[in-house]
Short mmCIF file of C-alpha atoms and ligand atoms in Angstrom, two decimals:
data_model
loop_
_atom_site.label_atom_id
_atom_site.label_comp_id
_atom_site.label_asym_id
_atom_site.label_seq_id
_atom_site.Cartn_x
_atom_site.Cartn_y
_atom_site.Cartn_z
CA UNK G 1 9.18 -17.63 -27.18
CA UNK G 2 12.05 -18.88 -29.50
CA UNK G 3 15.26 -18.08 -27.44
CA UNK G 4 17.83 -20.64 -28.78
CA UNK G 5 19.48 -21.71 -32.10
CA UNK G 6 21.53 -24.56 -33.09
CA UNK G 7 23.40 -24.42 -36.23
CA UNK G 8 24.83 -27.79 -38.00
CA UNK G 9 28.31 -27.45 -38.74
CA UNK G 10 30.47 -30.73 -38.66
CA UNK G 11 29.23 -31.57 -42.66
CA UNK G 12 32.63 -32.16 -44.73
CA UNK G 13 31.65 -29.52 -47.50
CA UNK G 14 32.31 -32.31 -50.33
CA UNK G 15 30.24 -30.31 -52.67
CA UNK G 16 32.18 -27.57 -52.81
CA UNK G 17 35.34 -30.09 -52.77
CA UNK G 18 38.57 -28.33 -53.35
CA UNK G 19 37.62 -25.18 -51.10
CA UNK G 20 36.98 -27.32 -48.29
CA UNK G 21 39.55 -29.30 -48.01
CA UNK G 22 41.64 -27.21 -45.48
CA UNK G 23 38.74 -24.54 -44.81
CA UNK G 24 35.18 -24.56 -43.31
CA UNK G 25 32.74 -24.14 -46.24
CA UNK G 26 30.75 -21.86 -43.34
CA UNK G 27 33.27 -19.67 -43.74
CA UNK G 28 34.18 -19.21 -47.35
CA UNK G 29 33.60 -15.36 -48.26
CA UNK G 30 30.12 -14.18 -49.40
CA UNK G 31 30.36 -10.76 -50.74
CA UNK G 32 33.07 -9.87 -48.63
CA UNK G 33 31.40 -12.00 -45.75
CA UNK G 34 31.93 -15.25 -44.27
CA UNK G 35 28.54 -17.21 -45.27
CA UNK G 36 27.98 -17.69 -41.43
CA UNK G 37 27.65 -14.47 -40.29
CA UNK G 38 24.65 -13.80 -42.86
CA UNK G 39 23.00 -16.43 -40.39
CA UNK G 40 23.82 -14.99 -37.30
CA UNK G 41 22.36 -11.82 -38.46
CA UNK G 42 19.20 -13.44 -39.19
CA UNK G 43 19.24 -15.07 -35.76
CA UNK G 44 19.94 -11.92 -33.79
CA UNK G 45 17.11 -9.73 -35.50
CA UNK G 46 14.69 -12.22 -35.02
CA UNK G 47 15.82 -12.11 -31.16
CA UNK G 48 17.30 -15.10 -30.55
CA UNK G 49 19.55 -15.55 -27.56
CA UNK G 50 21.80 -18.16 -27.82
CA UNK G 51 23.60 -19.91 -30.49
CA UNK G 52 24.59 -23.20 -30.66
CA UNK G 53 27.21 -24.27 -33.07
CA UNK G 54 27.42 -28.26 -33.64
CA UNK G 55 30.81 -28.34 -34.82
CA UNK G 56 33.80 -31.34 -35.02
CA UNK G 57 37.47 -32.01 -33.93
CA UNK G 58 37.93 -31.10 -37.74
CA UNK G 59 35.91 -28.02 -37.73
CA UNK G 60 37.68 -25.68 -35.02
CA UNK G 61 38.52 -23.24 -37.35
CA UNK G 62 34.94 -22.03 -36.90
CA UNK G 63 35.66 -21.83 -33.26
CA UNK G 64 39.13 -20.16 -33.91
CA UNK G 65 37.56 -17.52 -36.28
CA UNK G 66 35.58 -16.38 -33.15
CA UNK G 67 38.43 -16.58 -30.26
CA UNK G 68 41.66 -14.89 -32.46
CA UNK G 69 41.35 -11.60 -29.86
CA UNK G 70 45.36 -11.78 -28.91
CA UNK G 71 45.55 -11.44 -32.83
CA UNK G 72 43.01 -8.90 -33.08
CA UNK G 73 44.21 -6.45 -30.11
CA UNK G 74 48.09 -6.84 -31.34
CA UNK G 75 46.50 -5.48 -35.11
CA UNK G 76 44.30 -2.81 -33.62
CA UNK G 77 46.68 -1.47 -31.31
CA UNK G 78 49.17 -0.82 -33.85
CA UNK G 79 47.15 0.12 -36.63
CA UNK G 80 44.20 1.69 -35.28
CA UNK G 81 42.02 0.87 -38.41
CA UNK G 82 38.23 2.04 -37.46
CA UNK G 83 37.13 -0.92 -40.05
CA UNK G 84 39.33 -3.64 -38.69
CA UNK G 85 37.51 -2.54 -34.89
CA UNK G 86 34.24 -2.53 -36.02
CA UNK G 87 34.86 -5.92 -37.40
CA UNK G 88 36.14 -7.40 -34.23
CA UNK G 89 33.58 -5.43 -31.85
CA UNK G 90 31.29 -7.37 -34.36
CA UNK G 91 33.31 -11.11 -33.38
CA UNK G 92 32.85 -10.07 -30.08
CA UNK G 93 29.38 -9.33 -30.05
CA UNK G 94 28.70 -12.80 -31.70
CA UNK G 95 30.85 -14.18 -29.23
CA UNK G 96 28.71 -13.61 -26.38
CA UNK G 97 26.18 -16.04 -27.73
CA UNK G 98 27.94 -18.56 -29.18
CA UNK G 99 28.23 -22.05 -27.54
CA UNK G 100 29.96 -25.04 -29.30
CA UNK G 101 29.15 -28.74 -29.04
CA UNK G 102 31.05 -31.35 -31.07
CA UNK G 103 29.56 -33.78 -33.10
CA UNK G 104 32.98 -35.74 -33.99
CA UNK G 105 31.53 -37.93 -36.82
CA UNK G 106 29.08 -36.56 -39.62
CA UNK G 107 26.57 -39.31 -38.85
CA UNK G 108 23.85 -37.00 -40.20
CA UNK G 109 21.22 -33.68 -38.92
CA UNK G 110 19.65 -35.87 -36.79
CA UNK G 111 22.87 -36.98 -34.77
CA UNK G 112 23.59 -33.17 -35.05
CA UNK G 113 20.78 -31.97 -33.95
CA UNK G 114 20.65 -35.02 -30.77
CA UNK G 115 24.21 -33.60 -29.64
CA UNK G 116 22.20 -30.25 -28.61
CA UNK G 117 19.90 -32.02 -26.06
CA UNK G 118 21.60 -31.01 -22.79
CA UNK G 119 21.62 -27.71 -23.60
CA UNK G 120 18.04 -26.87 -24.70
CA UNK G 121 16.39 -25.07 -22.30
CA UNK G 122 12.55 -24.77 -23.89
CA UNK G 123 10.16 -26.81 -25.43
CA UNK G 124 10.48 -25.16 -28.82
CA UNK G 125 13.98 -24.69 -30.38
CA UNK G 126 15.22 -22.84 -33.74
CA UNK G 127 17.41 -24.83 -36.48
CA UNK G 128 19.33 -23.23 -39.28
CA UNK G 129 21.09 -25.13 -42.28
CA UNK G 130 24.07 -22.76 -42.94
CA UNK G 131 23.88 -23.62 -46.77
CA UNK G 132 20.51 -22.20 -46.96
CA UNK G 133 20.77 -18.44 -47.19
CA UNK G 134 17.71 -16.46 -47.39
CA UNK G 135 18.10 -12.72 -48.24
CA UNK G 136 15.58 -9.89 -48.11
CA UNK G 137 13.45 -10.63 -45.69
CA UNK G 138 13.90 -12.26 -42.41
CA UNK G 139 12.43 -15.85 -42.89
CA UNK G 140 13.47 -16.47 -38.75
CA UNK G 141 11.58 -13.67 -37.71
CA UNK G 142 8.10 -14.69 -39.88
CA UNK G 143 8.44 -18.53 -39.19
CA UNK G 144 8.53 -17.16 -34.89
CA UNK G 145 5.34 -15.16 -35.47
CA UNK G 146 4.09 -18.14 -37.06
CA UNK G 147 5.06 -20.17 -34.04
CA UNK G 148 3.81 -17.66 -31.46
CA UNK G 149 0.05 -17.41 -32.80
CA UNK G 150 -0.31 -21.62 -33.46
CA UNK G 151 2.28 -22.64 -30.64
CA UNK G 152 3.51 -25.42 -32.97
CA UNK G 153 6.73 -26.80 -34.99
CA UNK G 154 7.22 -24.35 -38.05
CA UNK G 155 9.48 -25.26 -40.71
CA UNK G 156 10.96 -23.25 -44.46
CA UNK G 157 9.32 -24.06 -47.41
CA UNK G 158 9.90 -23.58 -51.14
CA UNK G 159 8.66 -24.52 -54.19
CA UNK G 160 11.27 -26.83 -56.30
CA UNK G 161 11.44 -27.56 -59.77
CA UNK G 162 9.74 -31.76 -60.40
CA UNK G 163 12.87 -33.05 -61.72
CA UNK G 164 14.83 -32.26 -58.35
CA UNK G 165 12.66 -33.91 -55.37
CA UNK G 166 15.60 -35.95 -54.96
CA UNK G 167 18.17 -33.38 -53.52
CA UNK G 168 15.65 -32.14 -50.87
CA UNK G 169 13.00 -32.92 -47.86
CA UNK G 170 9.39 -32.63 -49.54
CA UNK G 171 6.05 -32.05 -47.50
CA UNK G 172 2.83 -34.03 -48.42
CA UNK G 173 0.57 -30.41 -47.39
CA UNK G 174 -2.43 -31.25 -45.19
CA UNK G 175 -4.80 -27.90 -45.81
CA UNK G 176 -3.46 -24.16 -46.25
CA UNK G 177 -3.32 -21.67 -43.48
CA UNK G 178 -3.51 -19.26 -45.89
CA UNK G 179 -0.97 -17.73 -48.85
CA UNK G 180 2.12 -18.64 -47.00
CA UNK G 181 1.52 -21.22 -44.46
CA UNK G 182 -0.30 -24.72 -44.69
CA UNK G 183 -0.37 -28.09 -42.14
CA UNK G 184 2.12 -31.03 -43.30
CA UNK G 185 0.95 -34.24 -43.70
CA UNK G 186 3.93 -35.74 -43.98
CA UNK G 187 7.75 -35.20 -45.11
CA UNK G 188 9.49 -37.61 -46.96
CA UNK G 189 13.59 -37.55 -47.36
CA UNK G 190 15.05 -37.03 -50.68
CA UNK G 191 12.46 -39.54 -52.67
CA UNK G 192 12.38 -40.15 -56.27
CA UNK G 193 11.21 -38.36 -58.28
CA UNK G 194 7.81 -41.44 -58.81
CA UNK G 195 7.42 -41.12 -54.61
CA UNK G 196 7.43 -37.68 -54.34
CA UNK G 197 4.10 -35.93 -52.90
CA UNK G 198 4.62 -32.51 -53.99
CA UNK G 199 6.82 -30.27 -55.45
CA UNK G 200 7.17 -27.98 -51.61
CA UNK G 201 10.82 -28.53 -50.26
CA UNK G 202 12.08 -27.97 -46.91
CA UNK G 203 14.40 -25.45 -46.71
CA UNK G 204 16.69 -25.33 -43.61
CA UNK G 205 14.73 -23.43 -41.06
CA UNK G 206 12.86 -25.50 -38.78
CA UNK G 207 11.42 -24.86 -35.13
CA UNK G 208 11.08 -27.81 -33.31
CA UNK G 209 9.36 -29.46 -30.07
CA UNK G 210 12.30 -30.97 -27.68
CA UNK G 211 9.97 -34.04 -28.44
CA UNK G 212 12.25 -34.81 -31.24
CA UNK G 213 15.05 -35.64 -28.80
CA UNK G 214 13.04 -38.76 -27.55
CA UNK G 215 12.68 -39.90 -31.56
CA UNK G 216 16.15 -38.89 -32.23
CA UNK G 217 17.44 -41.28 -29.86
CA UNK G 218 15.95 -43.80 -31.50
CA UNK G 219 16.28 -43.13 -35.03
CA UNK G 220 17.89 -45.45 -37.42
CA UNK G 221 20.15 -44.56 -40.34
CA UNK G 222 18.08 -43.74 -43.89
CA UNK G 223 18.72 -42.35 -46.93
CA UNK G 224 22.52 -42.34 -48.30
CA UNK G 225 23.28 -44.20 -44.49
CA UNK G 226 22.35 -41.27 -42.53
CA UNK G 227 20.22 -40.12 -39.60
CA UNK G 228 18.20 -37.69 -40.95
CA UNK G 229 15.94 -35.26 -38.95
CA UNK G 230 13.18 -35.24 -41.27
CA UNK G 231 12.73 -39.20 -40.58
CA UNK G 232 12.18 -38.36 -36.82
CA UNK G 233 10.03 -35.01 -37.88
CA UNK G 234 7.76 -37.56 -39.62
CA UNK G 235 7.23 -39.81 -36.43
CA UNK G 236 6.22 -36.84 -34.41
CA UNK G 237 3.94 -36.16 -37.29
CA UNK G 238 2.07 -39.44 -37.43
CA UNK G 239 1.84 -39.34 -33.65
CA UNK G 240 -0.50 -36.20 -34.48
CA UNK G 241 1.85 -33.66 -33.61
CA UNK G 242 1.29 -30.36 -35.32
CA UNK G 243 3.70 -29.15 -37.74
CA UNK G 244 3.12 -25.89 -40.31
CA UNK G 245 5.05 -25.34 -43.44
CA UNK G 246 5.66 -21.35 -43.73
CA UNK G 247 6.15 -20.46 -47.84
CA UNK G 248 8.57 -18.02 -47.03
CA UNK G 249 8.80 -14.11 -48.58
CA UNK G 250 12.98 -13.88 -48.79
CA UNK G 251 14.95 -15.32 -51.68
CA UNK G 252 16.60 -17.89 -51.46
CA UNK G 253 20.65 -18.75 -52.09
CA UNK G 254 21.54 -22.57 -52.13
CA UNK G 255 25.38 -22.11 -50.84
CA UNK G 256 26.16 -26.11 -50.40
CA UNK G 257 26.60 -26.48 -54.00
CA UNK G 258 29.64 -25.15 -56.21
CA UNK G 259 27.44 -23.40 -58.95
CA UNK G 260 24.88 -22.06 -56.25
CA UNK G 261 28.23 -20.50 -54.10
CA UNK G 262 29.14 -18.55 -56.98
CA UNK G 263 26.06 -17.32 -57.73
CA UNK G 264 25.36 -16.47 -53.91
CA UNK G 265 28.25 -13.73 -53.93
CA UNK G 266 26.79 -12.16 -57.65
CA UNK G 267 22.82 -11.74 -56.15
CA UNK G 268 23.84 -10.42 -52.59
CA UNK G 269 26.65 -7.90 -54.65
CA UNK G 270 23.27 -7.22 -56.08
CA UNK G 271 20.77 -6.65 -53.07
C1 LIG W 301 18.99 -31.10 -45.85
C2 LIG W 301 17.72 -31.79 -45.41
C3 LIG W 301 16.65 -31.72 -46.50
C4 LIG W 301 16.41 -30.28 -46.87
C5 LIG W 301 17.73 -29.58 -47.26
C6 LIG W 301 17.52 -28.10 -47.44
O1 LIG W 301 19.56 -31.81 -46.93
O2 LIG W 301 18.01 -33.14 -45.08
O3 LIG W 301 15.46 -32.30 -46.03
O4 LIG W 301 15.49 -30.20 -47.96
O5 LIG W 301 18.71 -29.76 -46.23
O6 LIG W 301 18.70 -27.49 -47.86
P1 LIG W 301 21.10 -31.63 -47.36
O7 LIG W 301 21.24 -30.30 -48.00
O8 LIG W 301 21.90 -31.74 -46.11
O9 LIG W 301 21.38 -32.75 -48.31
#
């Protein structure tokens, strides 16, 4: 059973550099919604539990956006708006699962993902990139039943165009499952476009062993100077751990980039 999430948010947003100067780029407005909330959905109707939001000094915003209830109360009980109170019961709801831990400097996922180790309870955990939104059907939900039936590491997966290996994760696939779900072989960070075993990306959904706390510990900086999750996911990997790549159903919105924001807003308007 997957019970708990964790949810990267300490990234400085450069991409989408001049809305994130002052703001969160988790919650700039997508279709009238913050861009979080489209991932807390997904969480909470796949039945996760608990969320756990990896945030910074710099990011409490996010953890403002969540605790304004004075503000809240003062507006409702003057204006008595039934939308403005479903929105809040809404906050509040979220609220209830919500934990924060700080990552302070954004060393990377993998440091992200390392600050979470006190506080996960199972052996398997859920991750969610909040740039990667995936509408239409819940990719969470599939990637658990997935998880339940092989009791094994699960993680998104998407077919990329060749000329853009380099922005993403890609799997080297082992044999297929069947249509949607195959073994990895091995994942390789961001690699040119020469190195680069396939054209399958990861996309950021991943359910992972606690195991990858013992190689997170010990994980050195890669690509661009960072500590990168997929570089431990790859040690567990050639240690013989099992790890299945789940094609997923939903489409999918790339939100960390300027051009893929704006579109974001135009194909949900359209859902
Ligand atoms: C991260 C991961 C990468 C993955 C991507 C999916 O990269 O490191 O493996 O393919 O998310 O969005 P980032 O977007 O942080 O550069």
């Amino acid at each position: 059973m997957i019970r708990q999430a964790i949810i990267p948010l300490a990234g400085l947003g450069t991409r989408l550099l001049p809305l994130t100067s002052v703001y969160a780029k988790e919650l700039l407005p997508i279709n009238g919604k913050i861009g979080l909330e489209y991932i807390l959905d997904e969480c909470i109707e796949a039945g996760i539990k608990e969320i756990i939001f990896i945030i910074s000094k710099k990011k409490e915003i996010i953890k403002k956006y969540f605790y304004n209830d004075k503000f809240y109360r003062r507006i409702i009980s003057k204006k008595k708006d039934p939308r403005i109170i479903k929105e809040y019961n809404k906050i509040k709801k979220y609220k209830k699962i919500i934990k924060f831990v700080y990552q302070n400097y954004p060393k990377g996922t993998g440091d992200a993902v390392l600050k979470t180790k006190n506080i996960i309870k199972d052996k398997f955990f859920l991750m969610l990139l909040p740039d990667d939104l995936i509408m239409k059907k819940n990719c969470t939900k599939d990637m658990i039943i997935i998880h339940n039936k092989f009791n094994c590491s699960v993680m998104a997966s998407m077919k990329v165009k060749k000329n853009t290996v380099k922005r993403w994760g890609i799997y080297s696939r082992k044999k297929n499952i069947d249509k949607y779900n195959f073994y990895i072989n091995d994942v390789i960070e961001k690699p040119e476009i020469k190195k680069a075993p396939s054209n399958n990306a990861v996309i950021g959904r991943y359910i992972l062993s606690r195991k990858i706390f013992n190689k997170l510990k010990k994980q050195k900086k890669g690509k661009g100077g960072e500590i990168h999750i997929t570089d431990s996911i790859r040690l567990l990997i050639k240690e013989g751990e099992k790890f299945i790549g789940h094609n997923f159903k939903g489409k999918y919105l790339d939100c960390g980039t300027m051009n893929g924001y704006i579109n974001s807003s135009l194909e949900i308007s359209k859902i």
